[in-house]
mmCIF file of C-alpha atoms in Angstrom:
data_model
loop_
_atom_site.group_PDB
_atom_site.id
_atom_site.type_symbol
_atom_site.label_atom_id
_atom_site.label_comp_id
_atom_site.label_asym_id
_atom_site.label_seq_id
_atom_site.Cartn_x
_atom_site.Cartn_y
_atom_site.Cartn_z
ATOM 1 C CA UNK A 54 -10.608 2.891 29.084
ATOM 2 C CA UNK A 55 -13.569 2.228 27.090
ATOM 3 C CA UNK A 56 -15.974 4.979 25.607
ATOM 4 C CA UNK A 57 -18.582 5.142 22.452
ATOM 5 C CA UNK A 58 -17.251 6.684 19.277
ATOM 6 C CA UNK A 59 -18.764 9.751 18.501
ATOM 7 C CA UNK A 60 -21.934 9.990 16.563
ATOM 8 C CA UNK A 61 -21.096 11.577 13.093
ATOM 9 C CA UNK A 62 -23.899 13.528 10.856
ATOM 10 C CA UNK A 63 -23.430 14.787 7.364
ATOM 11 C CA UNK A 64 -24.694 18.124 9.398
ATOM 12 C CA UNK A 65 -21.107 18.010 11.191
ATOM 13 C CA UNK A 66 -19.632 17.785 7.992
ATOM 14 C CA UNK A 67 -20.836 21.073 6.667
ATOM 15 C CA UNK A 68 -20.080 22.640 10.014
ATOM 16 C CA UNK A 69 -17.044 23.364 10.563
ATOM 17 C CA UNK A 70 -15.062 26.066 13.030
ATOM 18 C CA UNK A 71 -12.608 26.894 10.544
ATOM 19 C CA UNK A 72 -13.799 27.013 6.475
ATOM 20 C CA UNK A 73 -11.576 24.983 4.385
ATOM 21 C CA UNK A 74 -10.027 26.920 1.633
ATOM 22 C CA UNK A 75 -9.977 25.877 -2.051
ATOM 23 C CA UNK A 76 -6.797 23.954 -2.042
ATOM 24 C CA UNK A 77 -7.802 22.258 1.335
ATOM 25 C CA UNK A 78 -11.137 21.093 -0.361
ATOM 26 C CA UNK A 79 -9.444 19.363 -3.223
ATOM 27 C CA UNK A 80 -7.219 16.882 -1.279
ATOM 28 C CA UNK A 81 -9.249 14.948 0.729
ATOM 29 C CA UNK A 82 -8.483 12.556 3.596
ATOM 30 C CA UNK A 83 -8.795 9.167 1.869
ATOM 31 C CA UNK A 84 -8.247 5.287 2.286
ATOM 32 C CA UNK A 85 -5.837 3.393 0.194
ATOM 33 C CA UNK A 86 -6.031 -0.580 0.645
ATOM 34 C CA UNK A 87 -3.218 -2.713 -0.378
ATOM 35 C CA UNK A 88 -5.900 -5.252 -1.148
ATOM 36 C CA UNK A 89 -9.964 -5.087 -1.674
ATOM 37 C CA UNK A 90 -10.194 -8.865 -1.778
ATOM 38 C CA UNK A 91 -13.448 -10.338 0.154
ATOM 39 C CA UNK A 92 -12.044 -12.236 3.373
ATOM 40 C CA UNK A 93 -8.304 -11.157 2.881
ATOM 41 C CA UNK A 94 -5.923 -9.380 5.686
ATOM 42 C CA UNK A 95 -5.449 -5.920 4.161
ATOM 43 C CA UNK A 96 -3.507 -2.676 5.112
ATOM 44 C CA UNK A 97 -5.222 0.461 4.891
ATOM 45 C CA UNK A 98 -3.328 3.635 4.551
ATOM 46 C CA UNK A 99 -5.182 6.504 5.343
ATOM 47 C CA UNK A 100 -3.548 9.953 4.063
ATOM 48 C CA UNK A 101 -3.590 13.259 5.768
ATOM 49 C CA UNK A 102 -2.608 15.663 3.213
ATOM 50 C CA UNK A 103 -3.067 18.889 4.960
ATOM 51 C CA UNK A 104 -4.510 20.624 7.968
ATOM 52 C CA UNK A 105 -8.340 22.331 8.706
ATOM 53 C CA UNK A 106 -7.511 25.746 5.954
ATOM 54 C CA UNK A 107 -4.307 26.649 7.426
ATOM 55 C CA UNK A 108 -4.424 25.090 11.110
ATOM 56 C CA UNK A 109 -2.170 22.120 12.012
ATOM 57 C CA UNK A 110 -3.772 18.837 12.403
ATOM 58 C CA UNK A 111 -3.799 17.397 16.275
ATOM 59 C CA UNK A 112 -5.671 14.185 16.015
ATOM 60 C CA UNK A 113 -7.700 12.063 13.493
ATOM 61 C CA UNK A 114 -10.449 9.992 14.421
ATOM 62 C CA UNK A 115 -11.636 7.059 12.102
ATOM 63 C CA UNK A 116 -14.923 5.241 12.820
ATOM 64 C CA UNK A 117 -14.436 1.388 12.123
ATOM 65 C CA UNK A 118 -17.576 0.130 9.669
ATOM 66 C CA UNK A 119 -19.430 -2.587 11.822
ATOM 67 C CA UNK A 120 -18.842 -5.263 9.332
ATOM 68 C CA UNK A 121 -15.213 -5.267 10.790
ATOM 69 C CA UNK A 122 -14.769 -6.604 14.299
ATOM 70 C CA UNK A 123 -10.536 -6.389 14.608
ATOM 71 C CA UNK A 124 -8.300 -3.700 13.542
ATOM 72 C CA UNK A 125 -4.474 -3.496 14.677
ATOM 73 C CA UNK A 126 -3.224 0.021 14.325
ATOM 74 C CA UNK A 127 0.418 0.453 13.007
ATOM 75 C CA UNK A 128 2.548 2.407 15.635
ATOM 76 C CA UNK A 129 3.584 5.859 13.979
ATOM 77 C CA UNK A 130 6.331 7.620 15.797
ATOM 78 C CA UNK A 131 4.815 11.163 15.525
ATOM 79 C CA UNK A 132 1.429 9.740 17.208
ATOM 80 C CA UNK A 133 -0.450 8.510 20.425
ATOM 81 C CA UNK A 134 -2.668 5.690 19.065
ATOM 82 C CA UNK A 135 -5.987 4.418 21.087
ATOM 83 C CA UNK A 136 -8.356 1.838 20.150
ATOM 84 C CA UNK A 137 -11.556 2.660 21.240
ATOM 85 C CA UNK A 138 -13.853 -0.601 21.928
ATOM 86 C CA UNK A 139 -17.584 -0.928 21.573
ATOM 87 C CA UNK A 140 -19.745 -3.306 23.025
ATOM 88 C CA UNK A 141 -21.857 -5.774 20.625
ATOM 89 C CA UNK A 142 -25.613 -5.874 20.871
ATOM 90 C CA UNK A 143 -25.648 -9.664 19.955
ATOM 91 C CA UNK A 144 -22.184 -11.724 20.270
ATOM 92 C CA UNK A 145 -20.828 -12.977 17.427
ATOM 93 C CA UNK A 146 -18.261 -16.148 16.701
ATOM 94 C CA UNK A 147 -14.840 -15.148 16.635
ATOM 95 C CA UNK A 148 -14.161 -18.097 14.488
ATOM 96 C CA UNK A 149 -11.863 -19.774 17.161
ATOM 97 C CA UNK A 150 -14.898 -21.453 19.208
ATOM 98 C CA UNK A 151 -15.703 -18.428 21.140
ATOM 99 C CA UNK A 152 -17.412 -15.615 21.105
ATOM 100 C CA UNK A 153 -16.891 -11.964 20.824
ATOM 101 C CA UNK A 154 -18.777 -9.287 22.633
ATOM 102 C CA UNK A 155 -16.925 -6.068 21.739
ATOM 103 C CA UNK A 156 -15.353 -4.948 18.641
ATOM 104 C CA UNK A 157 -13.209 -2.100 17.766
ATOM 105 C CA UNK A 158 -15.695 1.175 16.729
ATOM 106 C CA UNK A 159 -12.976 3.435 16.792
ATOM 107 C CA UNK A 160 -9.165 4.484 16.169
ATOM 108 C CA UNK A 161 -7.830 7.534 17.575
ATOM 109 C CA UNK A 162 -3.933 9.031 16.416
ATOM 110 C CA UNK A 163 -3.225 12.016 18.289
ATOM 111 C CA UNK A 164 -0.344 13.835 17.371
ATOM 112 C CA UNK A 165 2.876 14.190 19.480
ATOM 113 C CA UNK A 166 3.525 17.370 17.765
ATOM 114 C CA UNK A 167 0.977 19.465 15.607
ATOM 115 C CA UNK A 168 0.999 18.058 11.947
ATOM 116 C CA UNK A 169 1.305 21.232 10.127
ATOM 117 C CA UNK A 170 -0.834 22.555 7.241
ATOM 118 C CA UNK A 171 1.297 21.521 3.574
ATOM 119 C CA UNK A 172 2.725 18.609 5.503
ATOM 120 C CA UNK A 173 1.145 14.893 5.087
ATOM 121 C CA UNK A 174 1.237 11.781 7.108
ATOM 122 C CA UNK A 175 -0.176 8.306 6.656
ATOM 123 C CA UNK A 176 -1.656 6.178 9.339
ATOM 124 C CA UNK A 177 -2.323 2.508 8.791
ATOM 125 C CA UNK A 178 -4.386 0.200 9.950
ATOM 126 C CA UNK A 179 -4.134 -3.877 9.672
ATOM 127 C CA UNK A 180 -7.648 -5.976 9.646
ATOM 128 C CA UNK A 181 -9.307 -8.813 7.557
ATOM 129 C CA UNK A 182 -11.842 -7.536 5.094
ATOM 130 C CA UNK A 183 -15.566 -9.110 5.258
ATOM 131 C CA UNK A 184 -16.345 -11.869 3.102
ATOM 132 C CA UNK A 185 -19.094 -9.417 1.079
ATOM 133 C CA UNK A 186 -18.001 -8.737 -2.507
ATOM 134 C CA UNK A 187 -19.873 -5.736 -3.688
ATOM 135 C CA UNK A 188 -20.297 -4.069 -0.213
ATOM 136 C CA UNK A 189 -18.624 -0.867 0.307
ATOM 137 C CA UNK A 190 -17.296 0.024 3.277
ATOM 138 C CA UNK A 191 -17.794 3.859 4.651
ATOM 139 C CA UNK A 192 -14.833 5.034 7.515
ATOM 140 C CA UNK A 193 -15.976 8.245 8.757
ATOM 141 C CA UNK A 194 -12.977 10.261 9.832
ATOM 142 C CA UNK A 195 -12.656 13.634 11.778
ATOM 143 C CA UNK A 196 -9.939 15.393 11.346
ATOM 144 C CA UNK A 197 -9.510 17.855 14.187
ATOM 145 C CA UNK A 198 -6.860 20.751 14.590
ATOM 146 C CA UNK A 199 -5.583 23.416 16.560
ATOM 147 C CA UNK A 200 -8.035 25.605 14.936
ATOM 148 C CA UNK A 201 -11.734 23.992 13.577
ATOM 149 C CA UNK A 202 -11.955 20.403 12.440
ATOM 150 C CA UNK A 203 -13.112 18.656 9.194
ATOM 151 C CA UNK A 204 -15.114 15.709 9.477
ATOM 152 C CA UNK A 205 -15.048 13.573 6.362
ATOM 153 C CA UNK A 206 -18.249 12.057 6.759
ATOM 154 C CA UNK A 207 -20.392 12.752 3.729
ATOM 155 C CA UNK A 208 -21.398 9.350 1.666
ATOM 156 C CA UNK A 209 -23.064 10.285 -1.926
ATOM 157 C CA UNK A 210 -26.825 9.420 -1.927
ATOM 158 C CA UNK A 211 -28.128 7.333 -4.917
ATOM 159 C CA UNK A 212 -27.632 9.113 -8.292
ATOM 160 C CA UNK A 213 -25.045 11.218 -6.438
ATOM 161 C CA UNK A 214 -21.872 12.052 -7.931
ATOM 162 C CA UNK A 215 -18.981 11.468 -4.703
ATOM 163 C CA UNK A 216 -16.901 14.248 -6.440
ATOM 164 C CA UNK A 217 -19.338 17.024 -5.745
ATOM 165 C CA UNK A 218 -18.698 16.074 -2.196
ATOM 166 C CA UNK A 219 -17.024 18.755 -0.070
ATOM 167 C CA UNK A 220 -15.893 16.614 2.622
ATOM 168 C CA UNK A 221 -16.274 12.576 1.498
ATOM 169 C CA UNK A 222 -15.537 9.932 4.008
ATOM 170 C CA UNK A 223 -12.975 7.268 2.929
ATOM 171 C CA UNK A 224 -14.442 4.563 1.199
ATOM 172 C CA UNK A 225 -13.387 1.146 -0.458
ATOM 173 C CA UNK A 226 -15.315 -1.699 -2.231
ATOM 174 C CA UNK A 227 -14.952 -5.171 -1.757
ATOM 175 C CA UNK A 228 -14.122 -7.206 -4.873
ATOM 176 C CA UNK A 229 -13.973 -10.745 -5.933
ATOM 177 C CA UNK A 230 -11.216 -12.857 -5.367
ATOM 178 C CA UNK A 231 -10.950 -14.780 -9.177
ATOM 179 C CA UNK A 232 -11.126 -11.254 -9.928
ATOM 180 C CA UNK A 233 -8.329 -9.893 -8.248
ATOM 181 C CA UNK A 234 -6.240 -13.172 -8.847
ATOM 182 C CA UNK A 235 -7.205 -12.646 -12.582
ATOM 183 C CA UNK A 236 -5.263 -9.358 -12.256
ATOM 184 C CA UNK A 237 -1.969 -10.737 -10.629
ATOM 185 C CA UNK A 238 -2.250 -13.591 -13.662
ATOM 186 C CA UNK A 239 -2.334 -10.544 -16.075
ATOM 187 C CA UNK A 240 0.739 -8.761 -14.462
ATOM 188 C CA UNK A 241 2.748 -11.836 -14.202
ATOM 189 C CA UNK A 242 1.893 -12.994 -18.074
ATOM 190 C CA UNK A 243 3.238 -9.697 -18.719
ATOM 191 C CA UNK A 244 6.295 -10.194 -16.724
ATOM 192 C CA UNK A 245 6.904 -13.433 -18.111
ATOM 193 C CA UNK A 246 6.573 -11.853 -22.210
ATOM 194 C CA UNK A 247 9.258 -9.486 -20.936
ATOM 195 C CA UNK A 248 11.253 -11.922 -19.570
ATOM 196 C CA UNK A 249 11.010 -14.173 -22.694
ATOM 197 C CA UNK A 250 11.553 -11.068 -24.956
ATOM 198 C CA UNK A 251 14.988 -10.330 -23.123
ATOM 199 C CA UNK A 252 15.686 -13.923 -23.255
ATOM 200 C CA UNK A 253 15.310 -14.165 -26.879
ATOM 201 C CA UNK A 254 17.492 -10.647 -27.459
ATOM 202 C CA UNK A 255 20.250 -12.478 -25.668
ATOM 203 C CA UNK A 256 19.891 -16.003 -27.838
ATOM 204 C CA UNK A 257 19.901 -13.825 -30.691
ATOM 205 C CA UNK A 258 23.500 -12.186 -29.607
ATOM 206 C CA UNK A 259 24.435 -15.509 -28.844
ATOM 207 C CA UNK A 260 23.932 -17.472 -32.314
ATOM 208 C CA UNK A 261 24.950 -14.546 -34.414
ATOM 209 C CA UNK A 262 25.657 -15.660 -38.360
ATOM 210 C CA UNK A 263 28.988 -13.692 -37.940
ATOM 211 C CA UNK A 264 31.702 -16.366 -37.781
ATOM 212 C CA UNK A 265 33.816 -16.268 -34.524
ATOM 213 C CA UNK A 266 37.566 -14.768 -34.322
ATOM 214 C CA UNK A 267 38.414 -17.804 -31.774
ATOM 215 C CA UNK A 268 39.523 -20.362 -34.122
ATOM 216 C CA UNK A 269 41.604 -17.820 -36.167
ATOM 217 C CA UNK A 270 43.377 -16.856 -32.695
ATOM 218 C CA UNK A 271 44.090 -20.269 -32.008
ATOM 219 C CA UNK A 272 45.579 -21.311 -35.350
ATOM 220 C CA UNK A 273 47.789 -18.683 -35.171
ATOM 221 C CA UNK A 274 48.920 -19.478 -31.807
ATOM 222 C CA UNK A 275 49.533 -23.243 -33.198
ATOM 223 C CA UNK A 276 51.253 -21.970 -36.206
ATOM 224 C CA UNK A 277 53.705 -19.651 -34.081
ATOM 225 C CA UNK A 278 53.983 -22.794 -31.343
ATOM 226 C CA UNK A 279 55.480 -25.377 -34.250
ATOM 227 C CA UNK A 280 57.651 -22.579 -35.858
ATOM 228 C CA UNK A 281 59.456 -22.248 -32.195
ATOM 229 C CA UNK A 282 59.416 -26.064 -32.027
ATOM 230 C CA UNK A 283 61.365 -26.428 -35.459
ATOM 231 C CA UNK A 284 63.651 -23.425 -34.346
ATOM 232 C CA UNK A 285 64.757 -25.098 -31.298
ATOM 233 C CA UNK A 286 65.010 -28.422 -32.780
ATOM 234 C CA UNK A 287 67.264 -27.061 -35.222
ATOM 235 C CA UNK A 288 69.258 -25.558 -32.710
ATOM 236 C CA UNK A 289 69.857 -28.986 -30.831
ATOM 237 C CA UNK A 290 70.431 -30.855 -33.694
ATOM 238 C CA UNK A 291 73.454 -28.381 -34.711
ATOM 239 C CA UNK A 292 74.771 -28.505 -30.976
ATOM 240 C CA UNK A 293 74.868 -32.131 -31.049
ATOM 241 C CA UNK A 294 78.536 -33.591 -30.864
ATOM 242 C CA UNK A 295 79.676 -34.993 -34.184
ATOM 243 C CA UNK A 296 80.626 -38.992 -34.157
#
């Protein structure tokens, strides 16, 4: 069944059926991407850290920004999931010789059993990030509870501190591929240096200037065997028949 995503406004963010407590306002529904590199495939993890005040969460609706056309939601055993499609005003190239006439406009997770306040869950989406370095993607998210809802849709205006927002929308900023590659190289260099340091320690231990006790042991064994040979030889000579 296809339907249009709900239109969310900043006004909706401040109109809650149940006011949030101080602890609720300090822990936001947020998005944590495993990469922000332009044009890359990413896993976007949306954390749901609490309910609406003390009310249990029953549904989480995540709006997908227009630059993203395709999303694959990860199946979560505690939730039913639905992809809501919207028709594109103008078809776009799908990159495979065809055209897209609709895109994923919203992902809706509905809890099989309400998620109690004080417990968290993670909802993961897979998507390809747009090739637009520096662009900030906004994912307005509505958290519906047994009593009331929290509309995480506020976006900081120019010059406004996002931390001052009561119900900020989850956001991520697209980064440059070379910048991301440089960060990976830095980590690799540190790992290489650590490995080299470890190998150097091992080599130093193996090349100690202290004399090894192995030659002394071998020399002692040789002396014992030589002495035993002389004793056996003498005994054999003594038993030899006299002419």
